[in-house]
């Protein structure tokens, strides 16, 4: 009996101990589940209330880091710029700024040049980074992309430098010529020769100032506010009349042709200036006793029909490297020839801005020694005017260089002139 009682008591004690151990294990498991983990620290609820909403509407790239430098929150723009990779901040200078700010609580800002992702070019991405503490544990990093602003500022500086240089040349020449006239006051022939040179420089200065005014106007004005249907054949006739005397001096034949009764939707003055610049360039860069052709036709495009006006010459042509820059302000393919003809280097820049502001484009095909074809494509009047809005305009810096594919033989609306010849 004593043995059985002892066994029963031992069994009871073992059962009690098992129950106590099971209860302690259950309590320990519950406590362990409630304890915060590394993963739970990186979820959205650790952000202060409202911060997530504010970050989602910021234009800047935003990254929130915790005390272990892990990314708690990052905007899509931050990923697009390559700031965050594998859940970590990938830019070491920014990471060091975040650590310093976490240590002393000071706001820091710095401008950096970062390599572009996914491009083989050596261009850098200019950014401005600002780091500030967010609460007691987190750090907020805001990154602003300054690349486009830097590019615009560089263009502005180049423009001012070029304008200063171009204005200095005729002004300096006028100053020297005026002194020469004073010194040669007793020599009528010298006075007449110097006065003629002064007239040439004065004309060059006047043209430069006028083209600067025209360029400023086409960049700032909205041509569609005063838009109207403009007949393409009237624009061609006006461009030919503008250059008729200059072409006659060089015995250059100007031939107009293409489809009749075509109308363009836009500002008449700007369209006439753009086409006139193309024809004037064709005459200036063509040798004597050659031919300049102007042809208009309708082409089908995905967004609606376009009116295409091509200006073809048999001049010196443009090299491949120059074709990429001919629409830049003050750029000249042949500076010596431009000086001789009084060119300012602004004509094609004006053409480009007029085409873009009208919802069209200008392209160039050229071969050295054979000539060039500049093609102006603009929306047709009628239904096209309803779709030409600023929301659908191409960027001013987009250049699509495409060759002219052959020729189209049509009846010229100008009976005295033969149909134009478009170079292959």
Coordinates of N, CA and C in Angstrom, one line a residue, residues 239-322:
X239 N 7.3 84.3 -99.3 CA 8.7 84.0 -99.1 C 9.5 84.2 -100.3
X240 N 9.0 83.9 -101.5 CA 9.7 84.1 -102.8 C 9.9 85.5 -103.0
X241 N 8.9 86.3 -102.8 CA 9.0 87.8 -103.0 C 10.1 88.4 -102.1
X242 N 10.2 87.9 -100.9 CA 11.1 88.4 -99.9 C 12.6 88.2 -100.4
X243 N 12.8 87.1 -101.1 CA 14.2 86.8 -101.5 C 14.4 86.9 -103.1
X244 N 13.4 87.5 -103.8 CA 13.6 87.5 -105.2 C 14.8 88.4 -105.7
X245 N 15.0 89.5 -105.1 CA 16.1 90.4 -105.5 C 17.4 89.7 -105.2
X246 N 17.6 89.1 -104.0 CA 18.8 88.4 -103.7 C 19.1 87.2 -104.6
X247 N 18.0 86.5 -104.9 CA 18.2 85.3 -105.8 C 18.5 85.8 -107.2
X248 N 17.9 86.9 -107.6 CA 18.2 87.4 -109.0 C 19.7 87.9 -109.1
X249 N 20.2 88.4 -108.0 CA 21.6 88.9 -108.0 C 22.5 87.7 -108.3
X250 N 22.2 86.5 -107.7 CA 23.0 85.3 -107.9 C 22.5 84.4 -109.0
X251 N 21.5 84.9 -109.8 CA 21.0 84.1 -110.9 C 20.5 82.7 -110.4
X252 N 19.8 82.7 -109.3 CA 19.2 81.5 -108.7 C 17.8 81.5 -109.1
X253 N 17.3 80.3 -109.6 CA 16.0 80.1 -110.0 C 15.2 79.6 -108.8
X254 N 14.1 80.3 -108.5 CA 13.2 79.8 -107.4 C 11.9 79.3 -108.0
X255 N 11.6 78.0 -107.7 CA 10.5 77.3 -108.3 C 9.5 76.9 -107.2
X256 N 8.2 77.3 -107.4 CA 7.2 76.9 -106.4 C 6.3 75.9 -107.0
X257 N 5.9 74.9 -106.2 CA 5.0 73.9 -106.6 C 4.3 73.2 -105.5
X258 N 3.7 72.1 -105.8 CA 3.0 71.3 -104.8 C 1.5 71.3 -105.0
X259 N 0.8 70.8 -104.0 CA -0.7 70.8 -104.0 C -1.3 72.1 -103.8
X260 N -2.3 72.5 -104.5 CA -2.9 73.8 -104.4 C -4.0 73.7 -103.3
X261 N -4.5 74.9 -102.9 CA -5.6 75.0 -101.9 C -5.4 74.3 -100.6
X262 N -4.2 74.4 -100.1 CA -3.9 73.9 -98.7 C -3.8 75.1 -97.7
X263 N -4.4 74.8 -96.6 CA -4.4 75.9 -95.5 C -3.8 75.3 -94.2
X264 N -3.1 76.2 -93.5 CA -2.5 75.9 -92.3 C -3.2 76.7 -91.2
X265 N -3.3 76.1 -90.0 CA -4.0 76.8 -88.9 C -2.9 77.4 -88.0
X266 N -2.8 78.7 -87.9 CA -1.8 79.3 -87.1 C -1.7 80.8 -87.3
X267 N -0.7 81.4 -86.8 CA -0.4 82.9 -86.8 C 0.3 83.2 -88.1
X268 N -0.4 84.0 -88.9 CA 0.1 84.3 -90.3 C 1.5 84.9 -90.2
X269 N 1.7 85.9 -89.4 CA 3.0 86.6 -89.3 C 4.1 85.6 -89.0
X270 N 3.9 84.8 -87.9 CA 5.0 83.9 -87.5 C 5.2 82.8 -88.6
X271 N 4.2 82.3 -89.2 CA 4.4 81.3 -90.3 C 5.1 81.9 -91.5
X272 N 4.8 83.1 -91.8 CA 5.5 83.8 -92.9 C 7.0 84.0 -92.6
X273 N 7.3 84.4 -91.4 CA 8.7 84.6 -91.0 C 9.4 83.3 -91.0
X274 N 8.8 82.2 -90.5 CA 9.5 80.9 -90.5 C 9.8 80.4 -91.9
X275 N 8.8 80.4 -92.8 CA 9.1 79.9 -94.1 C 10.1 80.9 -94.9
X276 N 9.9 82.2 -94.6 CA 10.9 83.1 -95.2 C 12.3 82.9 -94.8
X277 N 12.5 82.5 -93.5 CA 13.9 82.2 -93.1 C 14.4 81.0 -93.8
X278 N 13.6 80.0 -94.0 CA 14.1 78.8 -94.7 C 14.5 79.1 -96.1
X279 N 13.6 79.9 -96.8 CA 13.9 80.2 -98.2 C 15.2 81.1 -98.3
X280 N 15.3 82.1 -97.4 CA 16.4 83.0 -97.4 C 17.7 82.2 -97.1
X281 N 17.7 81.2 -96.2 CA 18.9 80.4 -96.0 C 19.2 79.6 -97.2
X282 N 18.2 79.1 -97.9 CA 18.5 78.3 -99.1 C 19.2 79.1 -100.2
X283 N 18.7 80.4 -100.3 CA 19.3 81.3 -101.3 C 20.7 81.7 -100.9
X284 N 20.9 82.0 -99.6 CA 22.2 82.4 -99.1 C 23.3 81.3 -99.3
X285 N 22.9 80.0 -99.1 CA 23.9 79.0 -99.1 C 23.9 78.2 -100.4
X286 N 23.3 78.8 -101.4 CA 23.3 78.2 -102.8 C 24.3 78.9 -103.7
X287 N 25.1 78.2 -104.5 CA 26.0 78.8 -105.4 C 25.2 79.5 -106.5
X288 N 25.8 80.4 -107.3 CA 25.1 81.1 -108.4 C 24.7 80.1 -109.4
X289 N 23.6 80.5 -110.1 CA 23.0 79.7 -111.2 C 22.6 78.3 -110.8
X290 N 22.0 78.2 -109.6 CA 21.4 76.9 -109.2 C 19.9 77.1 -109.0
X291 N 19.3 76.2 -108.3 CA 17.8 76.2 -108.2 C 17.4 76.0 -106.7
X292 N 16.4 76.7 -106.3 CA 15.8 76.5 -105.0 C 14.3 76.2 -105.2
X293 N 13.8 75.1 -104.7 CA 12.5 74.7 -104.8 C 11.7 74.7 -103.5
X294 N 10.4 75.1 -103.6 CA 9.5 75.2 -102.5 C 8.2 74.4 -102.9
X295 N 7.9 73.3 -102.2 CA 6.8 72.5 -102.5 C 5.9 72.2 -101.3
X296 N 4.6 72.3 -101.5 CA 3.7 72.0 -100.4 C 2.8 70.8 -100.7
X297 N 2.5 70.0 -99.7 CA 1.6 68.9 -99.9 C 1.0 68.5 -98.6
X298 N 0.0 67.7 -98.7 CA -0.7 67.2 -97.5 C -0.2 65.8 -97.2
X299 N 0.1 65.5 -95.9 CA 0.6 64.2 -95.5 C -0.3 63.7 -94.4
X300 N -0.5 62.4 -94.3 CA -1.3 61.8 -93.3 C -0.5 61.5 -92.1
X301 N -1.0 61.9 -90.9 CA -0.4 61.6 -89.6 C -1.3 61.0 -88.7
X302 N -0.9 60.3 -87.6 CA -1.8 59.6 -86.7 C -2.8 60.6 -86.0
X303 N -2.4 61.8 -85.7 CA -3.3 62.7 -85.1 C -4.1 63.6 -86.0
X304 N -3.9 63.4 -87.3 CA -4.6 64.2 -88.3 C -3.7 64.6 -89.4
X305 N -4.3 65.1 -90.5 CA -3.4 65.5 -91.6 C -2.6 66.7 -91.3
X306 N -1.4 66.7 -91.9 CA -0.4 67.9 -91.8 C -0.2 68.4 -93.1
X307 N 0.2 69.7 -93.1 CA 0.7 70.4 -94.3 C 2.2 70.4 -94.3
X308 N 2.8 69.9 -95.3 CA 4.3 69.8 -95.3 C 4.8 70.7 -96.4
X309 N 5.7 71.6 -96.0 CA 6.3 72.5 -97.0 C 7.8 72.3 -96.9
X310 N 8.3 71.8 -98.1 CA 9.8 71.5 -98.2 C 10.5 72.5 -99.0
X311 N 11.6 73.0 -98.5 CA 12.5 74.0 -99.2 C 13.8 73.3 -99.5
X312 N 14.1 73.1 -100.8 CA 15.2 72.4 -101.3 C 16.2 73.3 -102.0
X313 N 17.5 73.1 -101.7 CA 18.5 73.9 -102.4 C 19.6 73.0 -102.9
X314 N 20.5 73.5 -103.7 CA 21.6 72.7 -104.3 C 22.9 73.4 -103.8
X315 N 22.9 73.7 -102.5 CA 24.1 74.4 -101.9 C 25.1 73.5 -101.4
X316 N 25.9 74.0 -100.4 CA 27.0 73.3 -99.9 C 26.7 72.1 -99.0
X317 N 25.5 72.0 -98.6 CA 25.1 70.8 -97.7 C 25.5 71.0 -96.3
X318 N 25.1 70.0 -95.5 CA 25.4 70.1 -94.0 C 26.0 68.7 -93.6
X319 N 27.0 68.8 -92.8 CA 27.6 67.5 -92.4 C 26.7 66.9 -91.3
X320 N 27.0 65.6 -91.0 CA 26.2 64.9 -89.9 C 26.4 65.6 -88.6
X321 N 27.6 66.0 -88.2 CA 27.7 66.6 -86.9 C 27.1 68.0 -86.8
X322 N 27.0 68.7 -88.0 CA 26.4 70.0 -88.0 C 24.8 69.9 -88.0

